[in-house]
Every structure is written in structure tokens, then in C-alpha cells.
């Protein structure tokens, strides 16, 4: 189905955020954020500790414990209040009764922080699903509390750092839309929308600076390669000139001896044979040097040790 151009441009960020977006490869980690293990611990499957990964794991366990405790407590309170009213038949629990659902909801709300470094978009989609399915004990506030909100902001920041502008815009728009659907009061949605926007802008600014640094490094690398290629060409030309001089010297000696030997021999067969032998040796030496010259001229790097075989 063909959509109008304006509507397609409007919906494109949402589609990229929910299904079609792609995250860039991770940027190289700063060496200051990695601690090399001592020799005594080299038996472990890793040689260094990534401080960002350690922080993500700690945040997961701390927030998971707090979220699970709050869900179980609020669920027990809801059931206690409803039971004291003696109206269990009409009771509509604010939380699902099975405890496994509470554990699943707590894990779903916290696991995105473990995935945000490698799969930022997948982590955000899981965080979004956790906001949708998260049990809400009270109907007058946001569906997530401060710890889960901080993790969600971290995920949005990772998306903005690793994804292009339209995908980041779609992530912000869908996040605000879901919060608006789950929260009845606009006064609670507006601060969340502003906080999400500030986080996304901060992450996108970091992305721009990292991309600029990467392009600068690539330009410097290309400049170094160009300088190295120029130096190789100059060295190649120098070697070729030196070999040419050697070959020219040999050829001159051969020409002189070719003229002098018949005059020196003057009917002496042994001297004639010795003179021809010297000419042959010089000819073979000149041919070897000529092959080296041809090898230098053919080799892209100007190496003189790749002469063609006769």
C-alpha cells in the first residue's frame, strides 16, 4: 500500500524504531574503562575487566531486587485490602496472582541494561514491553518508578549513540506515546517526555562527536598511507636509477672488451677464448641486473628482491 509522502516521512521513524532500524557497530572502548587482570588471574576466560559491563551488571541486580520487592509487597497489600473488604468474588486483582509473573516483570524491566551495549534497539524494545506489561498498583502515576526509569534512560542514551537520527526520533516518540497511554495525567507525561528528549539529544551529540573523531582518524590514516606510498615510489625510483647505472656500466665494459679482445688476441686462441669468457660473464651479470631493474619497475612497493625469472 502506497502512503502519501508526508505520512510516510511521519511514520518512517516509528517503523525504524519498532522493526526496521539498525544500530551501528560499537565504538572502541576507551582504555581507561578497562582494567587488565594480574598474571595470577590469567586463568579466567577474559584478560581485562570492562568497567561499563561491571556497572551494568551491578545496576541490573540492584534494580531487580528493588523492583521485585516492591511488586511482591504491593501485590500482598492489594490482596490484603481487598480481603478485608470481604468482596473476593468481585475482586479484580491489580497484580496477577502467580508470583512467577512478578519475577518475569521484574526481570523484563531490568534486563535491557545488560543488552544495551551490544543490542541497543533490542534492549529498548524489551524496556518498552516492560512498561506495557508492568503491573501498576496505583492508577495515579507513571507505570515505572525511579530505578526502572533510570535504566530506561540509559537504554535510550545507548540507542541515540548507536543509531541514526530518524531511529532515535522514533524511539523517543514511541516511548512518550506508551507513557501517555499508561499514565492518565498529562502532568506526569510532560516531564518524562522532556527527560527522554534531553537524554536522546545528549546521546546523539556524543554520537556526532564520535563519528567526527572516527572520520578524522580515517583521514589521518589515509594521509599516512599516501605519504608511505609516496616514499615507496621515491625509493623505487632511486633503486631503479642505481641499478640502471650499474647495468649501463656493464654494457659499456662489454662493448669495450668486444672491440679490444680481437685486437689483443691477434691469432692467439687461448687469449681469444679467455676474452670471450670474460665478455660472457659480464653479459650474464648485466642481464641479472637488468632483471632486477625490471622487477623494481613492476613491483608496486619498489622491492628489488622480486625480479622475474628468466
Coordinates of N, CA, C and O in Angstrom, one line a residue, residues 161-297:
X161 N 23.3 7.0 20.8 CA 24.7 6.9 20.5 C 24.9 6.0 19.3 O 25.8 6.3 18.5
X162 N 24.2 5.0 19.1 CA 24.5 4.0 18.1 C 23.6 4.0 16.9 O 23.9 3.3 15.9
X163 N 22.5 4.8 16.9 CA 21.5 4.7 15.8 C 21.4 6.1 15.1 O 21.8 7.1 15.7
X164 N 21.0 6.1 13.9 CA 20.9 7.4 13.1 C 19.7 8.2 13.6 O 18.9 7.7 14.4
X165 N 19.6 9.4 13.1 CA 18.7 10.4 13.7 C 17.2 10.0 13.7 O 16.5 10.1 14.7
X166 N 16.7 9.4 12.6 CA 15.3 9.0 12.5 C 15.0 7.9 13.4 O 13.9 7.9 14.0
X167 N 15.9 7.0 13.6 CA 15.6 5.9 14.5 C 15.5 6.4 15.9 O 14.6 6.0 16.7
X168 N 16.4 7.3 16.3 CA 16.4 7.9 17.7 C 15.1 8.7 17.9 O 14.5 8.6 18.9
X169 N 14.7 9.4 16.9 CA 13.4 10.2 17.0 C 12.2 9.3 17.1 O 11.3 9.5 18.0
X170 N 12.2 8.1 16.4 CA 11.1 7.2 16.6 C 11.1 6.6 18.0 O 10.1 6.3 18.5
X171 N 12.3 6.3 18.5 CA 12.4 5.7 19.9 C 11.8 6.7 20.9 O 11.1 6.3 21.8
X172 N 12.2 8.0 20.7 CA 11.6 9.0 21.7 C 10.1 9.1 21.5 O 9.4 9.1 22.5
X173 N 9.6 9.1 20.3 CA 8.2 9.3 20.1 C 7.4 8.1 20.6 O 6.3 8.2 21.3
X174 N 7.8 6.9 20.3 CA 7.1 5.7 20.8 C 7.2 5.6 22.3 O 6.2 5.2 23.0
X175 N 8.3 5.9 22.9 CA 8.4 5.9 24.4 C 7.4 6.9 25.0 O 6.7 6.5 26.0
X176 N 7.3 8.1 24.5 CA 6.4 9.1 25.0 C 4.9 8.6 24.8 O 4.1 8.8 25.7
X177 N 4.6 8.0 23.6 CA 3.3 7.6 23.4 C 2.9 6.5 24.3 O 1.7 6.5 24.9
X178 N 3.8 5.5 24.6 CA 3.4 4.4 25.5 C 3.2 5.0 26.9 O 2.3 4.6 27.6
X179 N 4.1 5.9 27.3 CA 3.9 6.5 28.7 C 2.6 7.3 28.8 O 1.9 7.2 29.8
X180 N 2.2 7.9 27.7 CA 0.9 8.7 27.7 C -0.3 7.7 27.8 O -1.3 8.0 28.4
X181 N -0.2 6.5 27.1 CA -1.3 5.6 27.2 C -1.4 4.9 28.5 O -2.5 4.5 29.0
X182 N -0.2 4.7 29.2 CA -0.2 4.1 30.5 C -0.5 5.1 31.7 O -0.8 4.6 32.8
X183 N -0.3 6.4 31.4 CA -0.4 7.3 32.5 C -1.6 8.3 32.3 O -1.7 8.9 31.2
X184 N -2.5 8.4 33.2 CA -3.7 9.2 32.9 C -3.5 10.7 33.0 O -4.3 11.5 32.5
X185 N -2.5 11.2 33.6 CA -2.3 12.6 33.9 C -1.2 13.1 33.0 O -0.1 12.6 33.0
X186 N -1.5 14.2 32.3 CA -0.5 14.9 31.4 C 0.7 15.4 32.2 O 1.8 15.5 31.7
X187 N 0.4 15.9 33.4 CA 1.5 16.5 34.2 C 2.6 15.5 34.5 O 3.7 15.9 34.8
X188 N 2.3 14.2 34.5 CA 3.3 13.2 34.7 C 4.0 12.8 33.3 O 5.2 12.4 33.4
X189 N 3.4 13.0 32.2 CA 4.0 12.6 30.9 C 4.9 13.7 30.4 O 6.0 13.4 29.9
X190 N 4.6 15.0 30.6 CA 5.4 16.0 30.1 C 6.8 16.0 30.7 O 7.8 16.1 29.9
X191 N 7.0 15.9 32.0 CA 8.4 15.8 32.5 C 9.2 14.6 31.9 O 10.4 14.7 31.6
X192 N 8.5 13.5 31.8 CA 9.1 12.3 31.3 C 9.5 12.5 29.8 O 10.6 12.1 29.4
X193 N 8.6 13.1 29.0 CA 9.0 13.4 27.6 C 10.2 14.3 27.5 O 11.0 14.1 26.7
X194 N 10.2 15.3 28.4 CA 11.4 16.3 28.3 C 12.7 15.5 28.7 O 13.7 15.7 28.1
X195 N 12.6 14.7 29.8 CA 13.8 14.0 30.2 C 14.2 13.0 29.1 O 15.5 12.9 28.9
X196 N 13.3 12.3 28.5 CA 13.7 11.4 27.4 C 14.3 12.2 26.2 O 15.3 11.8 25.6
X197 N 13.8 13.4 25.9 CA 14.3 14.2 24.8 C 15.7 14.7 25.2 O 16.6 14.6 24.3
X198 N 16.0 15.1 26.4 CA 17.3 15.6 26.8 C 18.3 14.4 26.7 O 19.4 14.6 26.3
X199 N 17.9 13.2 27.2 CA 18.8 12.0 27.1 C 19.1 11.7 25.7 O 20.2 11.4 25.4
X200 N 18.1 11.7 24.8 CA 18.3 11.4 23.4 C 19.2 12.4 22.7 O 20.1 12.0 22.0
X201 N 19.0 13.7 23.0 CA 19.9 14.7 22.5 C 21.3 14.6 23.0 O 22.3 14.7 22.2
X202 N 21.5 14.2 24.2 CA 22.8 14.0 24.8 C 23.5 12.9 24.1 O 24.7 13.0 23.7
X203 N 22.8 11.8 23.9 CA 23.4 10.6 23.3 C 23.7 10.9 21.8 O 24.8 10.5 21.3
X204 N 22.8 11.6 21.1 CA 23.1 11.9 19.7 C 24.3 12.8 19.6 O 25.0 12.7 18.6
X205 N 24.4 13.8 20.5 CA 25.6 14.6 20.5 C 26.9 13.9 20.6 O 27.9 14.1 20.0
X206 N 26.9 12.9 21.5 CA 28.0 12.0 21.7 C 28.3 11.2 20.4 O 29.4 11.0 20.0
X207 N 27.2 10.8 19.8 CA 27.4 10.1 18.5 C 28.0 10.9 17.5 O 29.0 10.5 16.8
X208 N 27.6 12.2 17.3 CA 28.2 13.1 16.3 C 29.7 13.3 16.6 O 30.5 13.3 15.7
X209 N 30.0 13.5 17.9 CA 31.4 13.7 18.2 C 32.3 12.5 17.9 O 33.4 12.6 17.4
X210 N 31.7 11.3 18.2 CA 32.5 10.1 18.0 C 32.6 9.8 16.5 O 33.7 9.4 16.0
X211 N 31.6 10.1 15.7 CA 31.7 9.9 14.3 C 32.7 10.9 13.7 O 33.5 10.5 12.8
X212 N 32.7 12.1 14.2 CA 33.7 13.1 13.7 C 35.1 12.7 14.1 O 36.0 12.8 13.2
X213 N 35.3 12.1 15.2 CA 36.6 11.6 15.6 C 37.0 10.5 14.8 O 38.2 10.3 14.4
X214 N 36.1 9.6 14.5 CA 36.4 8.4 13.6 C 36.8 8.9 12.2 O 37.7 8.4 11.6
X215 N 36.0 9.8 11.7 CA 36.4 10.3 10.3 C 37.8 11.0 10.3 O 38.5 10.9 9.4
X216 N 38.1 11.7 11.4 CA 39.4 12.4 11.5 C 40.5 11.3 11.5 O 41.5 11.5 10.9
X217 N 40.3 10.3 12.3 CA 41.3 9.2 12.4 C 41.4 8.5 11.0 O 42.5 8.2 10.6
X218 N 40.3 8.3 10.3 CA 40.4 7.7 9.0 C 41.2 8.6 8.0 O 42.0 8.1 7.2
X219 N 40.9 9.9 8.1 CA 41.6 10.9 7.2 C 43.1 10.8 7.5 O 44.0 10.9 6.6
X220 N 43.5 10.8 8.8 CA 44.9 10.7 9.2 C 45.5 9.4 8.7 O 46.7 9.4 8.2
X221 N 44.8 8.3 8.8 CA 45.3 7.1 8.3 C 45.5 7.1 6.8 O 46.5 6.6 6.3
X222 N 44.5 7.7 6.1 CA 44.7 7.8 4.6 C 45.9 8.7 4.3 O 46.6 8.4 3.3
X223 N 46.1 9.8 5.0 CA 47.2 10.6 4.8 C 48.6 9.9 5.0 O 49.5 10.0 4.2
X224 N 48.6 9.1 6.1 CA 49.8 8.3 6.4 C 50.1 7.3 5.3 O 51.2 7.1 4.9
X225 N 49.0 6.7 4.8 CA 49.2 5.7 3.7 C 49.7 6.4 2.4 O 50.5 5.9 1.7
X226 N 49.1 7.6 2.1 CA 49.6 8.3 1.0 C 51.0 8.7 1.1 O 51.8 8.6 0.1
X227 N 51.5 9.2 2.3 CA 52.9 9.5 2.5 C 53.7 8.3 2.3 O 54.8 8.3 1.8
X228 N 53.3 7.2 2.9 CA 54.1 5.9 2.8 C 54.2 5.5 1.3 O 55.2 5.0 0.8
X229 N 53.1 5.6 0.5 CA 53.1 5.3 -0.9 C 54.1 6.2 -1.6 O 54.8 5.7 -2.5
X230 N 54.1 7.5 -1.3 CA 55.0 8.4 -2.0 C 56.4 8.1 -1.7 O 57.3 8.1 -2.5
X231 N 56.7 7.8 -0.4 CA 58.0 7.4 0.0 C 58.5 6.1 -0.7 O 59.6 6.0 -1.2
X232 N 57.5 5.2 -0.9 CA 57.8 3.9 -1.6 C 58.2 4.2 -3.1 O 59.1 3.6 -3.7
X233 N 57.4 5.1 -3.7 CA 57.7 5.5 -5.1 C 59.0 6.1 -5.2 O 59.8 5.8 -6.2
X234 N 59.4 7.0 -4.3 CA 60.7 7.7 -4.4 C 61.8 6.7 -4.2 O 62.8 6.7 -4.9
X235 N 61.6 5.7 -3.3 CA 62.7 4.7 -3.1 C 62.8 3.8 -4.3 O 63.9 3.4 -4.7
X236 N 61.6 3.5 -4.9 CA 61.6 2.7 -6.1 C 62.4 3.4 -7.2 O 63.2 2.7 -7.9
X237 N 62.1 4.6 -7.4 CA 62.8 5.4 -8.4 C 64.3 5.4 -8.2 O 65.2 5.3 -9.1
X238 N 64.7 5.6 -6.9 CA 66.1 5.7 -6.6 C 66.8 4.3 -6.8 O 67.9 4.3 -7.4
X239 N 66.2 3.2 -6.4 CA 66.8 1.9 -6.7 C 66.9 1.7 -8.2 O 67.9 1.1 -8.7
X240 N 65.9 2.0 -8.9 CA 65.9 1.8 -10.4 C 67.0 2.6 -11.0 O 67.7 2.1 -11.9
X241 N 67.2 3.9 -10.6 CA 68.3 4.6 -11.1 C 69.7 4.0 -10.8 O 70.6 4.0 -11.7
X242 N 69.9 3.6 -9.6 CA 71.1 2.9 -9.2 C 71.4 1.7 -10.0 O 72.5 1.4 -10.5
X243 N 70.4 0.8 -10.2 CA 70.5 -0.4 -11.0 C 70.8 -0.1 -12.4 O 71.5 -0.8 -13.1
X244 N 70.1 1.0 -12.9 CA 70.3 1.4 -14.3 C 71.8 1.8 -14.5 O 72.4 1.4 -15.6
X245 N 72.3 2.5 -13.6 CA 73.7 2.9 -13.7 C 74.7 1.7 -13.7 O 75.6 1.7 -14.5
X246 N 74.4 0.7 -12.9 CA 75.2 -0.5 -12.8 C 75.1 -1.2 -14.2 O 76.1 -1.7 -14.7
X247 N 73.9 -1.4 -14.7 CA 73.7 -2.1 -16.0 C 74.4 -1.3 -17.1 O 75.1 -1.9 -18.0
X248 N 74.3 0.0 -17.1 CA 74.9 0.8 -18.2 C 76.4 0.6 -18.1 O 77.1 0.6 -19.1
X249 N 77.0 0.6 -16.9 CA 78.4 0.4 -16.7 C 78.9 -1.0 -17.3 O 79.9 -1.1 -18.0
X250 N 78.1 -2.0 -17.0 CA 78.4 -3.4 -17.5 C 78.3 -3.4 -19.0 O 79.2 -3.9 -19.7
X251 N 77.3 -2.8 -19.6 CA 77.2 -2.7 -21.0 C 78.4 -2.0 -21.7 O 78.9 -2.4 -22.8
X252 N 78.8 -0.9 -21.1 CA 79.9 -0.2 -21.6 C 81.2 -1.0 -21.6 O 82.0 -1.0 -22.6
X253 N 81.4 -1.7 -20.5 CA 82.6 -2.6 -20.4 C 82.5 -3.7 -21.5 O 83.6 -4.0 -22.1
X254 N 81.3 -4.3 -21.6 CA 81.2 -5.3 -22.7 C 81.5 -4.8 -24.0 O 82.2 -5.4 -24.8
X255 N 81.0 -3.6 -24.4 CA 81.3 -3.0 -25.7 C 82.8 -2.8 -25.9 O 83.3 -3.0 -27.0
X256 N 83.5 -2.3 -24.9 CA 84.9 -2.0 -25.0 C 85.7 -3.3 -25.2 O 86.6 -3.4 -26.0
X257 N 85.3 -4.3 -24.3 CA 86.0 -5.6 -24.4 C 85.8 -6.3 -25.8 O 86.6 -7.0 -26.3
X258 N 84.5 -6.1 -26.3 CA 84.2 -6.8 -27.5 C 85.1 -6.2 -28.7 O 85.4 -6.9 -29.6
X259 N 85.4 -4.9 -28.6 CA 86.3 -4.3 -29.6 C 87.8 -4.7 -29.3 O 88.6 -4.8 -30.3
X260 N 88.1 -4.8 -28.0 CA 89.6 -4.9 -27.7 C 90.0 -6.4 -27.8 O 91.2 -6.6 -28.2
X261 N 89.2 -7.3 -27.5 CA 89.6 -8.7 -27.4 C 90.2 -9.2 -28.8 O 91.2 -9.8 -28.9
X262 N 89.5 -9.0 -29.9 CA 90.0 -9.5 -31.2 C 91.4 -8.9 -31.5 O 92.3 -9.5 -32.1
X263 N 91.6 -7.6 -31.1 CA 92.9 -7.0 -31.4 C 94.0 -7.5 -30.5 O 95.1 -7.7 -30.9
X264 N 93.6 -7.8 -29.2 CA 94.6 -8.3 -28.3 C 95.0 -9.8 -28.6 O 96.1 -10.2 -28.4
X265 N 94.0 -10.5 -29.0 CA 94.3 -12.0 -29.3 C 95.2 -12.1 -30.5 O 96.2 -12.8 -30.4
X266 N 94.9 -11.5 -31.6 CA 95.7 -11.5 -32.8 C 96.3 -12.9 -33.2 O 97.5 -13.1 -33.2
X267 N 95.4 -13.8 -33.3 CA 95.8 -15.2 -33.7 C 96.0 -16.1 -32.5 O 96.3 -17.3 -32.7
X268 N 96.0 -15.6 -31.2 CA 96.2 -16.4 -30.0 C 94.8 -16.9 -29.6 O 94.0 -16.2 -29.1
X269 N 94.6 -18.2 -29.8 CA 93.3 -18.8 -29.5 C 93.0 -18.8 -28.0 O 91.8 -18.6 -27.6
X270 N 94.0 -19.0 -27.2 CA 93.7 -19.0 -25.7 C 93.3 -17.7 -25.2 O 92.4 -17.5 -24.4
X271 N 94.0 -16.6 -25.6 CA 93.6 -15.3 -25.2 C 92.3 -14.9 -25.7 O 91.5 -14.2 -25.1
X272 N 92.0 -15.3 -27.0 CA 90.7 -15.0 -27.5 C 89.6 -15.7 -26.7 O 88.5 -15.1 -26.4
X273 N 89.8 -17.0 -26.3 CA 88.8 -17.7 -25.6 C 88.6 -17.1 -24.2 O 87.5 -17.0 -23.7
X274 N 89.8 -16.7 -23.6 CA 89.7 -16.0 -22.2 C 88.9 -14.7 -22.3 O 88.1 -14.4 -21.5
X275 N 89.2 -13.9 -23.4 CA 88.5 -12.7 -23.5 C 87.0 -12.9 -23.8 O 86.2 -12.1 -23.2
X276 N 86.6 -13.9 -24.6 CA 85.2 -14.2 -24.8 C 84.5 -14.6 -23.5 O 83.4 -14.4 -23.3
X277 N 85.3 -15.4 -22.7 CA 84.7 -15.9 -21.4 C 84.4 -14.7 -20.5 O 83.4 -14.6 -19.8
X278 N 85.3 -13.7 -20.5 CA 85.1 -12.5 -19.6 C 83.9 -11.7 -20.2 O 83.1 -11.2 -19.4
X279 N 83.7 -11.7 -21.5 CA 82.6 -11.0 -22.1 C 81.3 -11.7 -21.7 O 80.3 -11.1 -21.4
X280 N 81.3 -13.0 -21.7 CA 80.1 -13.8 -21.3 C 79.8 -13.5 -19.9 O 78.6 -13.4 -19.5
X281 N 80.8 -13.5 -19.0 CA 80.5 -13.3 -17.5 C 79.8 -11.9 -17.3 O 78.9 -11.7 -16.6
X282 N 80.4 -10.9 -18.0 CA 79.9 -9.6 -17.9 C 78.5 -9.5 -18.5 O 77.6 -8.8 -17.9
X283 N 78.2 -10.3 -19.6 CA 76.9 -10.2 -20.2 C 75.8 -10.8 -19.2 O 74.7 -10.3 -19.1
X284 N 76.2 -12.0 -18.6 CA 75.3 -12.6 -17.7 C 75.0 -11.7 -16.5 O 73.9 -11.6 -16.0
X285 N 76.1 -11.0 -16.0 CA 75.9 -10.1 -14.8 C 75.0 -9.0 -15.2 O 74.1 -8.5 -14.5
X286 N 75.2 -8.4 -16.4 CA 74.3 -7.3 -16.9 C 72.9 -7.8 -17.0 O 72.0 -7.0 -16.7
X287 N 72.7 -9.0 -17.5 CA 71.3 -9.5 -17.7 C 70.6 -9.7 -16.3 O 69.4 -9.3 -16.1
X288 N 71.4 -10.1 -15.3 CA 70.9 -10.2 -14.0 C 70.5 -8.9 -13.4 O 69.4 -8.7 -12.8
X289 N 71.3 -7.9 -13.6 CA 71.0 -6.6 -13.1 C 69.8 -6.0 -13.8 O 68.9 -5.3 -13.3
X290 N 69.7 -6.3 -15.1 CA 68.5 -5.8 -15.9 C 67.2 -6.4 -15.4 O 66.2 -5.8 -15.3
X291 N 67.3 -7.7 -15.0 CA 66.1 -8.4 -14.5 C 65.7 -7.7 -13.2 O 64.5 -7.6 -12.9
X292 N 66.7 -7.3 -12.4 CA 66.4 -6.7 -11.1 C 65.7 -5.3 -11.4 O 64.8 -4.9 -10.7
X293 N 66.2 -4.6 -12.4 CA 65.6 -3.3 -12.7 C 64.1 -3.5 -13.1 O 63.2 -2.8 -12.7
X294 N 63.9 -4.5 -14.0 CA 62.5 -4.8 -14.4 C 61.7 -5.2 -13.2 O 60.5 -4.8 -13.1
X295 N 62.2 -6.0 -12.3 CA 61.4 -6.3 -11.1 C 61.1 -5.1 -10.2 O 60.0 -5.0 -9.7
X296 N 62.0 -4.2 -10.1 CA 61.7 -3.0 -9.3 C 60.6 -2.2 -10.0 O 59.7 -1.6 -9.4
X297 N 60.7 -2.1 -11.3 CA 59.7 -1.3 -12.0 C 58.3 -2.0 -12.0 O 57.3 -1.3 -12.0

